[in-house]
PDB file of C-alpha atoms in Angstrom:
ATOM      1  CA  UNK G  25     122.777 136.632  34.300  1.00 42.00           C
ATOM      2  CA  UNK G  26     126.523 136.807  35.138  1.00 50.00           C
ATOM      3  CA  UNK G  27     128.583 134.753  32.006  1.00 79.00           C
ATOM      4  CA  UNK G  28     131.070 133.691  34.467  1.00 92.00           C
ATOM      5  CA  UNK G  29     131.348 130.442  35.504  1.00 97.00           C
ATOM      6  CA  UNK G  30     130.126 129.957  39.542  1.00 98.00           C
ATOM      7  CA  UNK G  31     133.098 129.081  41.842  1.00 98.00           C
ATOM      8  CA  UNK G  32     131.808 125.913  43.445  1.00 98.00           C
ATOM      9  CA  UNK G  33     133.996 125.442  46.735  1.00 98.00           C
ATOM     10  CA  UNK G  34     133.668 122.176  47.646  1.00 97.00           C
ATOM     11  CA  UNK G  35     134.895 121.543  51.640  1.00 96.00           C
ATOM     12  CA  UNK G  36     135.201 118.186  53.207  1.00 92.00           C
ATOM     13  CA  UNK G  37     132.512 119.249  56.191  1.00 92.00           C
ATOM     14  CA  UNK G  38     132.917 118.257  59.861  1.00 93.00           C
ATOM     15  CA  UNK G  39     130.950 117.660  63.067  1.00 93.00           C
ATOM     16  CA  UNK G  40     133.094 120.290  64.507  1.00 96.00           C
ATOM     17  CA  UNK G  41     131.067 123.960  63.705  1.00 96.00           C
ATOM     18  CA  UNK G  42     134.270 125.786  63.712  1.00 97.00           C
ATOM     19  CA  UNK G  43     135.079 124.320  60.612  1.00 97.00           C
ATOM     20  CA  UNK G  44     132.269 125.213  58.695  1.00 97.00           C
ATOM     21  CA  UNK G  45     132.617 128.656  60.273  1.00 98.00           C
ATOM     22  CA  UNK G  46     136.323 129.184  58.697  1.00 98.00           C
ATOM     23  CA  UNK G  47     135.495 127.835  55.465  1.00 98.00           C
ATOM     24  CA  UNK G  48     132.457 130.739  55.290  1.00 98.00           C
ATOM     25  CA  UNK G  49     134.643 133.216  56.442  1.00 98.00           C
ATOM     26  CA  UNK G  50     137.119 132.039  53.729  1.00 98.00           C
ATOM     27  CA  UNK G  51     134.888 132.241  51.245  1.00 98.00           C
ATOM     28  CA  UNK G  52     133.378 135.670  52.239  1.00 98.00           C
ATOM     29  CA  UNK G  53     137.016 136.602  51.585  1.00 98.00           C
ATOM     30  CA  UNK G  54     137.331 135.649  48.253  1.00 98.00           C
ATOM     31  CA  UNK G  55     133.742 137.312  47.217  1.00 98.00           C
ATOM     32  CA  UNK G  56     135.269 140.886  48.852  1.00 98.00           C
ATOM     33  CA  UNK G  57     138.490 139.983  46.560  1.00 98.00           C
ATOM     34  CA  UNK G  58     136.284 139.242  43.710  1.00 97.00           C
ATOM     35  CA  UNK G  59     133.158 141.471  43.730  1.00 96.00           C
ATOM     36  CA  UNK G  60     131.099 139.928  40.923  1.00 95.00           C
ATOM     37  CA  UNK G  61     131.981 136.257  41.008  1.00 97.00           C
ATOM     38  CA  UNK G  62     129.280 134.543  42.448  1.00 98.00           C
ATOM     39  CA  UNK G  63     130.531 131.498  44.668  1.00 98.00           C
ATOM     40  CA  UNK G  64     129.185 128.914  46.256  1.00 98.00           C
ATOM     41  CA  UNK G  65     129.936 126.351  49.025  1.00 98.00           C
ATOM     42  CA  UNK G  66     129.259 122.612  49.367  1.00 98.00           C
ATOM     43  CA  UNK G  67     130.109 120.228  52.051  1.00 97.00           C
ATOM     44  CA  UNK G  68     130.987 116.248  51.339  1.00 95.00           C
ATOM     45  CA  UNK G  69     129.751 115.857  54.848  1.00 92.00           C
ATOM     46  CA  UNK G  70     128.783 116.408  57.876  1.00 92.00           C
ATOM     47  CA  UNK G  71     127.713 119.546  57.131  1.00 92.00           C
ATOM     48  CA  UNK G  72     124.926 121.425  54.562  1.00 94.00           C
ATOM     49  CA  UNK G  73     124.616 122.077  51.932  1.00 97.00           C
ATOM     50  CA  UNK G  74     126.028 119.384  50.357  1.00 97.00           C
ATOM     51  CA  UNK G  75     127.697 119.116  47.497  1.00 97.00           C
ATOM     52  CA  UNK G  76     125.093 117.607  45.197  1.00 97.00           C
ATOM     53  CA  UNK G  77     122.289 119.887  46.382  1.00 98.00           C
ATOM     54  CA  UNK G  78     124.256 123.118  45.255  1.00 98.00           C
ATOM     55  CA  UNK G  79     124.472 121.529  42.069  1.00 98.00           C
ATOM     56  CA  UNK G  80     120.944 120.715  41.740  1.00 98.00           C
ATOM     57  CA  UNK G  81     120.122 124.343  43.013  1.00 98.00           C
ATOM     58  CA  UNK G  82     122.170 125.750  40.354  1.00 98.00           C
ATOM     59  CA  UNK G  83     120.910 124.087  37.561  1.00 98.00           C
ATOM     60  CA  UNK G  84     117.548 124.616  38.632  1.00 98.00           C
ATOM     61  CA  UNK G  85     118.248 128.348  38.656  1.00 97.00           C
ATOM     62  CA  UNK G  86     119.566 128.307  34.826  1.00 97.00           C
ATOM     63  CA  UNK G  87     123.270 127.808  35.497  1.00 97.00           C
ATOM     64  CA  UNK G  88     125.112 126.395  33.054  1.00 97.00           C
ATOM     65  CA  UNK G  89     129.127 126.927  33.810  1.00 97.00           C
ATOM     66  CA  UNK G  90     130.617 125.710  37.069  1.00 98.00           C
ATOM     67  CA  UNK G  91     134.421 125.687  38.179  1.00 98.00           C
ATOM     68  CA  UNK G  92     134.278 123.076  40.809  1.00 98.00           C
ATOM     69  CA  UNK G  93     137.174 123.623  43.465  1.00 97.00           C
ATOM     70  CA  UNK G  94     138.038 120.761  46.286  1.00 97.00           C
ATOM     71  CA  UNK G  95     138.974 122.711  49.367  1.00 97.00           C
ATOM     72  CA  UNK G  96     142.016 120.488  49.766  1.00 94.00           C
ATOM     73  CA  UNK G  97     145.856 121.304  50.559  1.00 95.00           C
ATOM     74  CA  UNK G  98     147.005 117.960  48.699  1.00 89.00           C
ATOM     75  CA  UNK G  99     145.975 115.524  46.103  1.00 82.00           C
ATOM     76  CA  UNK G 100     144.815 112.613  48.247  1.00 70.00           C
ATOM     77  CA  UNK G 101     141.622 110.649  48.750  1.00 60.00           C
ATOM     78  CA  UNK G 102     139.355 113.339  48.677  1.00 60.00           C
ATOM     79  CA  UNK G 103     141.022 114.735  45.541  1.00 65.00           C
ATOM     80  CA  UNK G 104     141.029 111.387  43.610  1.00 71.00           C
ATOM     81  CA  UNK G 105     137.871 109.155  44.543  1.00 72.00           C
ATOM     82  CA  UNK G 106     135.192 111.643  46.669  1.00 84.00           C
ATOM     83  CA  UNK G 107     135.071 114.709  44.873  1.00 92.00           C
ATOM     84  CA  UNK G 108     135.070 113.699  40.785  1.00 92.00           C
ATOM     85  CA  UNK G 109     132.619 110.629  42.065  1.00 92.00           C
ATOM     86  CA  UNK G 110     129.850 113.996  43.761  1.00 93.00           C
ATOM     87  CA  UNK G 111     131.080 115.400  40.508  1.00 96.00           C
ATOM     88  CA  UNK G 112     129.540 112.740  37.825  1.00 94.00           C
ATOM     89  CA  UNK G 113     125.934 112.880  39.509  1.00 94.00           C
ATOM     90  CA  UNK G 114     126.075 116.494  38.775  1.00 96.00           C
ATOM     91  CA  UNK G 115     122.793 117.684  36.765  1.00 97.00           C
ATOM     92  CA  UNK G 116     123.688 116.716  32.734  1.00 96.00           C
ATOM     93  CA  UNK G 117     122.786 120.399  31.953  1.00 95.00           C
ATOM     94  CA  UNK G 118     125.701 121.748  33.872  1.00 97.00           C
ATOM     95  CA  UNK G 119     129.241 122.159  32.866  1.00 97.00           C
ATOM     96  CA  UNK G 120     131.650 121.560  35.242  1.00 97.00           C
ATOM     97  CA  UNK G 121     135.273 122.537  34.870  1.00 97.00           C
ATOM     98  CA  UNK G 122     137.214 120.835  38.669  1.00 96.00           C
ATOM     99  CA  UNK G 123     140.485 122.923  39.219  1.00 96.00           C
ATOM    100  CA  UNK G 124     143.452 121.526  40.771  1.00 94.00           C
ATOM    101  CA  UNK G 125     144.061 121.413  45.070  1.00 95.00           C
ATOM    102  CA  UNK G 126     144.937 124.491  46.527  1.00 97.00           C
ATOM    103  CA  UNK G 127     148.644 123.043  47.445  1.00 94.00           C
ATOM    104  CA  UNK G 128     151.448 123.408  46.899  1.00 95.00           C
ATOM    105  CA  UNK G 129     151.470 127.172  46.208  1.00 97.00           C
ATOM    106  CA  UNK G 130     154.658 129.642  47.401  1.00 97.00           C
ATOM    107  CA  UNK G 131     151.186 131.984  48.513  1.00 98.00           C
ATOM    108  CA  UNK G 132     150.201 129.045  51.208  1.00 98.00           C
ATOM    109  CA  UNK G 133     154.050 129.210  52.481  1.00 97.00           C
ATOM    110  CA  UNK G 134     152.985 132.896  52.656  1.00 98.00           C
ATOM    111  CA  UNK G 135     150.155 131.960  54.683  1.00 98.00           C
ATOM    112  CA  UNK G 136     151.825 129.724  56.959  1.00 98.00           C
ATOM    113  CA  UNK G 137     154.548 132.820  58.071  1.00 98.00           C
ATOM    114  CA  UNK G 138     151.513 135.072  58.571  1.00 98.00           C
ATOM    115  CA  UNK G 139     150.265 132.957  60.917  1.00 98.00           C
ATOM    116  CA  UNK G 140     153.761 132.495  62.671  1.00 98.00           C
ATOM    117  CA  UNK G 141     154.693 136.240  62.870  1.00 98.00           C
ATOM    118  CA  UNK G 142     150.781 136.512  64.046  1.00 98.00           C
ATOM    119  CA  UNK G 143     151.269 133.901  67.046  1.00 98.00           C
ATOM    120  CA  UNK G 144     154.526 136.556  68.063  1.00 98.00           C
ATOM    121  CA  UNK G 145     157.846 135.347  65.850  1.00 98.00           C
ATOM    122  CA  UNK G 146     159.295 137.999  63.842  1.00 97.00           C
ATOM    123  CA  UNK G 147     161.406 137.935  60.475  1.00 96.00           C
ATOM    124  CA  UNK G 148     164.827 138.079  63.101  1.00 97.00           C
ATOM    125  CA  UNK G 149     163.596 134.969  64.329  1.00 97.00           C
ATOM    126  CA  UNK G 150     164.077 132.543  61.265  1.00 97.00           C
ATOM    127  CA  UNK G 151     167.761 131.752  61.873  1.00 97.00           C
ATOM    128  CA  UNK G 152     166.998 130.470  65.386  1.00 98.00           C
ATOM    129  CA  UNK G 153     163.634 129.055  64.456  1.00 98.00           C
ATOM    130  CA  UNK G 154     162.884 125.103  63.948  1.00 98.00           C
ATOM    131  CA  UNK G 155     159.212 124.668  62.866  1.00 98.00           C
ATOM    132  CA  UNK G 156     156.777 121.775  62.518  1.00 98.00           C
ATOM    133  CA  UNK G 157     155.130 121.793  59.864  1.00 98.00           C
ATOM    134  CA  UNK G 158     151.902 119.869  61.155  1.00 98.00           C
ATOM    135  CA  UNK G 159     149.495 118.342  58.101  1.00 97.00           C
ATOM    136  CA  UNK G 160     146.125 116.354  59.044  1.00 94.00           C
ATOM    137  CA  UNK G 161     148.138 113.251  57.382  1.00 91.00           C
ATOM    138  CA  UNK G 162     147.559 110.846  54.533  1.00 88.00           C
ATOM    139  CA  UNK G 163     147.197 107.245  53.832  1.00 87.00           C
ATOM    140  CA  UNK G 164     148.468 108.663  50.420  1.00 87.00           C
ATOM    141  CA  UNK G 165     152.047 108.341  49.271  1.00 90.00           C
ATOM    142  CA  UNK G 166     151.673 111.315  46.614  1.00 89.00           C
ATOM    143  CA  UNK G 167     150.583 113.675  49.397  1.00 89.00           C
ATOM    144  CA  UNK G 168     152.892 112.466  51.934  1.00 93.00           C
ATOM    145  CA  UNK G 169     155.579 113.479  49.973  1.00 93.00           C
ATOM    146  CA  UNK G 170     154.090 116.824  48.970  1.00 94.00           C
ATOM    147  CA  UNK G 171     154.096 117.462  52.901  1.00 96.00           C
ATOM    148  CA  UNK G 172     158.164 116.830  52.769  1.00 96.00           C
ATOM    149  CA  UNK G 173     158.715 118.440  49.648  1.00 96.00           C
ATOM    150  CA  UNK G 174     157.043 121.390  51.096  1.00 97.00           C
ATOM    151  CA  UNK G 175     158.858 121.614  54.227  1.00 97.00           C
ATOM    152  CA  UNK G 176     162.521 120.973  52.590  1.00 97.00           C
ATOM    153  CA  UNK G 177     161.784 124.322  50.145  1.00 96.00           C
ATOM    154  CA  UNK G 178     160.359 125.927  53.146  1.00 97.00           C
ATOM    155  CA  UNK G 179     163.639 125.408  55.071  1.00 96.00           C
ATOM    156  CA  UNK G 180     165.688 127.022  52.254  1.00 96.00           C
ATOM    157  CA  UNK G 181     163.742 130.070  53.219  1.00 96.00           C
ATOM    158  CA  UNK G 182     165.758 130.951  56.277  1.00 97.00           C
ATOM    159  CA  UNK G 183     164.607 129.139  59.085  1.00 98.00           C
ATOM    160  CA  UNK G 184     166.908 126.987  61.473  1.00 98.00           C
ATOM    161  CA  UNK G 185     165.576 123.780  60.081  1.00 98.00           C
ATOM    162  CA  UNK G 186     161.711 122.605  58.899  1.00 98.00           C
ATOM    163  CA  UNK G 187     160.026 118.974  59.973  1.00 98.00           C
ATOM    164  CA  UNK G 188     157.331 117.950  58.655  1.00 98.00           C
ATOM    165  CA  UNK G 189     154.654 116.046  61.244  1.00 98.00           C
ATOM    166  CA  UNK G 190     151.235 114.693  60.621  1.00 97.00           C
ATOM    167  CA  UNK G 191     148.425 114.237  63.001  1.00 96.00           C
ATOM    168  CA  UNK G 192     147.219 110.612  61.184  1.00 94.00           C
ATOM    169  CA  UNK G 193     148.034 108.349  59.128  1.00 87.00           C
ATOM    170  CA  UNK G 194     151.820 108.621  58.841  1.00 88.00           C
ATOM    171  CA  UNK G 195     154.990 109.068  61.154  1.00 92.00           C
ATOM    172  CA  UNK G 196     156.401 111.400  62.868  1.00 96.00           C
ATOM    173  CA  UNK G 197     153.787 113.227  64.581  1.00 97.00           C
ATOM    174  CA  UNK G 198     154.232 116.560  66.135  1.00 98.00           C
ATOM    175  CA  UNK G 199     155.461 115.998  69.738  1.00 98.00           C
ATOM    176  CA  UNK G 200     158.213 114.053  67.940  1.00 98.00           C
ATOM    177  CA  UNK G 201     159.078 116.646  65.429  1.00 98.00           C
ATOM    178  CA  UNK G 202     159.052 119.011  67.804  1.00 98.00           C
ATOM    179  CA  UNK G 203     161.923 116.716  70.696  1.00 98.00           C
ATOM    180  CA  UNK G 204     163.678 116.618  67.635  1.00 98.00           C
ATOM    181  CA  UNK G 205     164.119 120.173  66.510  1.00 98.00           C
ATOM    182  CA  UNK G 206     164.818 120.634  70.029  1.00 98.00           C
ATOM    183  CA  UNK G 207     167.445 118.075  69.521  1.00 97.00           C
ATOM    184  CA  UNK G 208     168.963 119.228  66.330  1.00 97.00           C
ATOM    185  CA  UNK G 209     169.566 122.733  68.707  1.00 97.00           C
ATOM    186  CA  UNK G 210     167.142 125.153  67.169  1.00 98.00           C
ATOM    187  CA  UNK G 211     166.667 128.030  69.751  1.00 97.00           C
ATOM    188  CA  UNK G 212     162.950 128.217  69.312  1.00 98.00           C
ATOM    189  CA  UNK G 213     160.283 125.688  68.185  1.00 98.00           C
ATOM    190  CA  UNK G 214     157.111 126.736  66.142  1.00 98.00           C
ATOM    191  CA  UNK G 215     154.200 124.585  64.982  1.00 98.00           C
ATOM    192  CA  UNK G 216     152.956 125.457  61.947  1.00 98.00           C
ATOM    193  CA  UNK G 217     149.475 123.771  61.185  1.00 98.00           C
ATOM    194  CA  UNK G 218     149.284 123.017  57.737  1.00 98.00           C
ATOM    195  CA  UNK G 219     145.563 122.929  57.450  1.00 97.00           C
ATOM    196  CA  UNK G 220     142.578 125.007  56.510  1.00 97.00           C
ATOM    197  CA  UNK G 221     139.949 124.909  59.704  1.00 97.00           C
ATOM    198  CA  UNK G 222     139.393 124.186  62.759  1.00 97.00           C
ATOM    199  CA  UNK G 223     138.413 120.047  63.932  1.00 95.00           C
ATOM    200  CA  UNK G 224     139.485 117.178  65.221  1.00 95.00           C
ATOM    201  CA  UNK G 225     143.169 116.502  63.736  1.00 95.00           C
ATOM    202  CA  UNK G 226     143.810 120.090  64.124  1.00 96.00           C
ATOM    203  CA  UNK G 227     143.607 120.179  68.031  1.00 97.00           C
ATOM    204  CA  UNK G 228     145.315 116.654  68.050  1.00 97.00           C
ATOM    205  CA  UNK G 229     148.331 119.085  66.371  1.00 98.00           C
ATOM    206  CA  UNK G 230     147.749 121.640  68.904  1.00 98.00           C
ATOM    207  CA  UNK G 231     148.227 119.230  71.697  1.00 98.00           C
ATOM    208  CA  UNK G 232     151.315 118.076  69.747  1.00 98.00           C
ATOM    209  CA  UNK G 233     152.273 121.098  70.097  1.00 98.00           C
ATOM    210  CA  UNK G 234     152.274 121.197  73.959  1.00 97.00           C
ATOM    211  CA  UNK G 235     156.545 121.421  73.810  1.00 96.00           C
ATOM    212  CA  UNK G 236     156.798 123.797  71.679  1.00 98.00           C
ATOM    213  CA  UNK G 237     157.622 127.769  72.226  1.00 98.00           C
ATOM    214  CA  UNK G 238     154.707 128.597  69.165  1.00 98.00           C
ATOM    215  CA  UNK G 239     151.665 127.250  67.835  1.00 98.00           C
ATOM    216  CA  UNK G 240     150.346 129.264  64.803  1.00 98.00           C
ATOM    217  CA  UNK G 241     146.600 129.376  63.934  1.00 98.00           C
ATOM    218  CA  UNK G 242     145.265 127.314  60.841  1.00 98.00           C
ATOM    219  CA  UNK G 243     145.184 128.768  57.351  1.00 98.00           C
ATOM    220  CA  UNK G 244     141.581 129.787  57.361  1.00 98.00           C
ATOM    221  CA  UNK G 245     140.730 133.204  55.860  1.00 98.00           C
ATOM    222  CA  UNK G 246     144.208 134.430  55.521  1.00 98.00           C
ATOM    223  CA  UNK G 247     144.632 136.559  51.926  1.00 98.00           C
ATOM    224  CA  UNK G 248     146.710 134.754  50.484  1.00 98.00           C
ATOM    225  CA  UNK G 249     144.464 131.583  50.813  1.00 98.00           C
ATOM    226  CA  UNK G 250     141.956 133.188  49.031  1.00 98.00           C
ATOM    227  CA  UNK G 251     144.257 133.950  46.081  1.00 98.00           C
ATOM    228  CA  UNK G 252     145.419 130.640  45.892  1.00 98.00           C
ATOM    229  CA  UNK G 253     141.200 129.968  45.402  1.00 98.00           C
ATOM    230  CA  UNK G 254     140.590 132.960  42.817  1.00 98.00           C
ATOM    231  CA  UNK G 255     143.924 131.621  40.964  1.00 98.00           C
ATOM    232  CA  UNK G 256     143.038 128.427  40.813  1.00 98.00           C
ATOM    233  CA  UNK G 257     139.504 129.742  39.234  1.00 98.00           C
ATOM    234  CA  UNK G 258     141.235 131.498  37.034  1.00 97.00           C
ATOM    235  CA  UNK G 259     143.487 128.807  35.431  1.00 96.00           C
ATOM    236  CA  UNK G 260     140.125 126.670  35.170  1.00 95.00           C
ATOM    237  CA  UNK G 261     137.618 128.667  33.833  1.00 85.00           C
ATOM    238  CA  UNK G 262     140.252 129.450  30.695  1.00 76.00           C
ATOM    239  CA  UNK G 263     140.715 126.365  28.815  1.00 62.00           C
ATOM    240  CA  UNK G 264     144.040 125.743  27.289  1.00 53.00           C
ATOM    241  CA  UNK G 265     145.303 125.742  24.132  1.00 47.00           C
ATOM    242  CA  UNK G 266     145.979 121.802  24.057  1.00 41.00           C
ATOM    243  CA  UNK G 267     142.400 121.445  25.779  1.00 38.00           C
ATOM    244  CA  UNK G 268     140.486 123.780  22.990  1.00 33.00           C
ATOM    245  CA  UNK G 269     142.437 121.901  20.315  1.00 33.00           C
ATOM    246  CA  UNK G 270     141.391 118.307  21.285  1.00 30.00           C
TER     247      UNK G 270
END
């Protein structure tokens, strides 16, 4: 048996399929990135597994070291309250290392340009380019202002100016980011979807994005999404100095 720890991903789930079926093909990217590493992927709801039955799979099979990653762009509810709560029914026999959210990362700005030259902008375009960039939203403060820290280093970048927008939760949301680029005099506006899959506050972006001249895909699969997830891993599965010496 493999002595490295099993990547756990651990996705929120929806009632929407798509999302299930970008968080496999995510994952399917990280295993071809990582032949070897075994990983793994639970749900929180909606969808199966869940969370707590790949757990009780694994330690049923022998396993005694997981790294436990929450499939989450900022540290909000999910982060704080859902995930370590799954987390403490976990079998006793297992050891469970939980690595930080994927965001912020300069790979996921990397990520969200791919998607934007994808959808038909080029490099040439940034000076003339406002974009939106469109989170899921957050009854969080800390995660709010992730989402505008974010999109002012994202502006230094190059492009025309960035907005930050968010589908719930908090103000503005994209249809009025996007009047207001248009305001400010940016040639061109692009939406930039600041989430991982397909669902329900995704398309409510989309059709935020009905004004504007370019509406990216989500994150999904994109590389450098899955080496945010194998660095992540790897920062977990090494404990640190301080940690060791405690």
């Amino acid at each position: 048996m493999s002595r490295k720890p099993v990547l756990l991903v651990i996705a929120h789930g929806s009632r929407d399929p798509r999302h299930a079926a970008t968080v496999h093909a995510l994952v399917r990217r990280v295993r071809s990135m990582r032949p070897g590493l075994r990983v793994e992927t639970g749900f929180l709801d909606f969808t199966v597994p869940s969370v707590q039955g790949v757990l009780e799979s694994l330690a049923a099979e022998g396993v005694r070291d997981v790294v436990a990653l929450p499939l989450l762009l900022t540290r909000a509810f999910h982060a704080k309250a859902d995930i370590p709560a799954v987390l403490g029914d976990a079998p006793p026999r297992l050891r469970i290392r939980r690595t930080e959210v994927l965001g912020p990362s300069p790979l996921l700005l990397s990520a969200l340009e791919r998607r934007l030259y994808e959808a038909g902008l080029s490099p040439a375009d940034k000076s003339s380019t406002g974009v939106v960039l469109a989170s899921a939203g957050s009854t969080d403060p800390e995660a709010i202002a992730v989402i505008a820290a974010i999109a002012r280093e994202w502006r230094h970048t190059g492009w025309c100016a960035v907005r930050p927008a968010f589908a719930s939760a908090s103000l503005p949301r994209t249809e009025d980011a996007v009047r207001e680029l248009r305001e400010l005099g940016c040639a061109r506006v692009a939406v930039a979807p600041y989430v991982l899959a397909p669902g329900f506050l995704p398309d409510r972006i989309a059709r935020g994005a009905a004004g504007a001249d370019v509406l990216a895909d989500v994150l999904g699969p994109a590389p450098e999404v899955a080496r945010v997830l194998l660095e992540r891993y790897d920062a977990a599965r090494v404990p640190s100095p301080a940690a060791v010496g405690a």
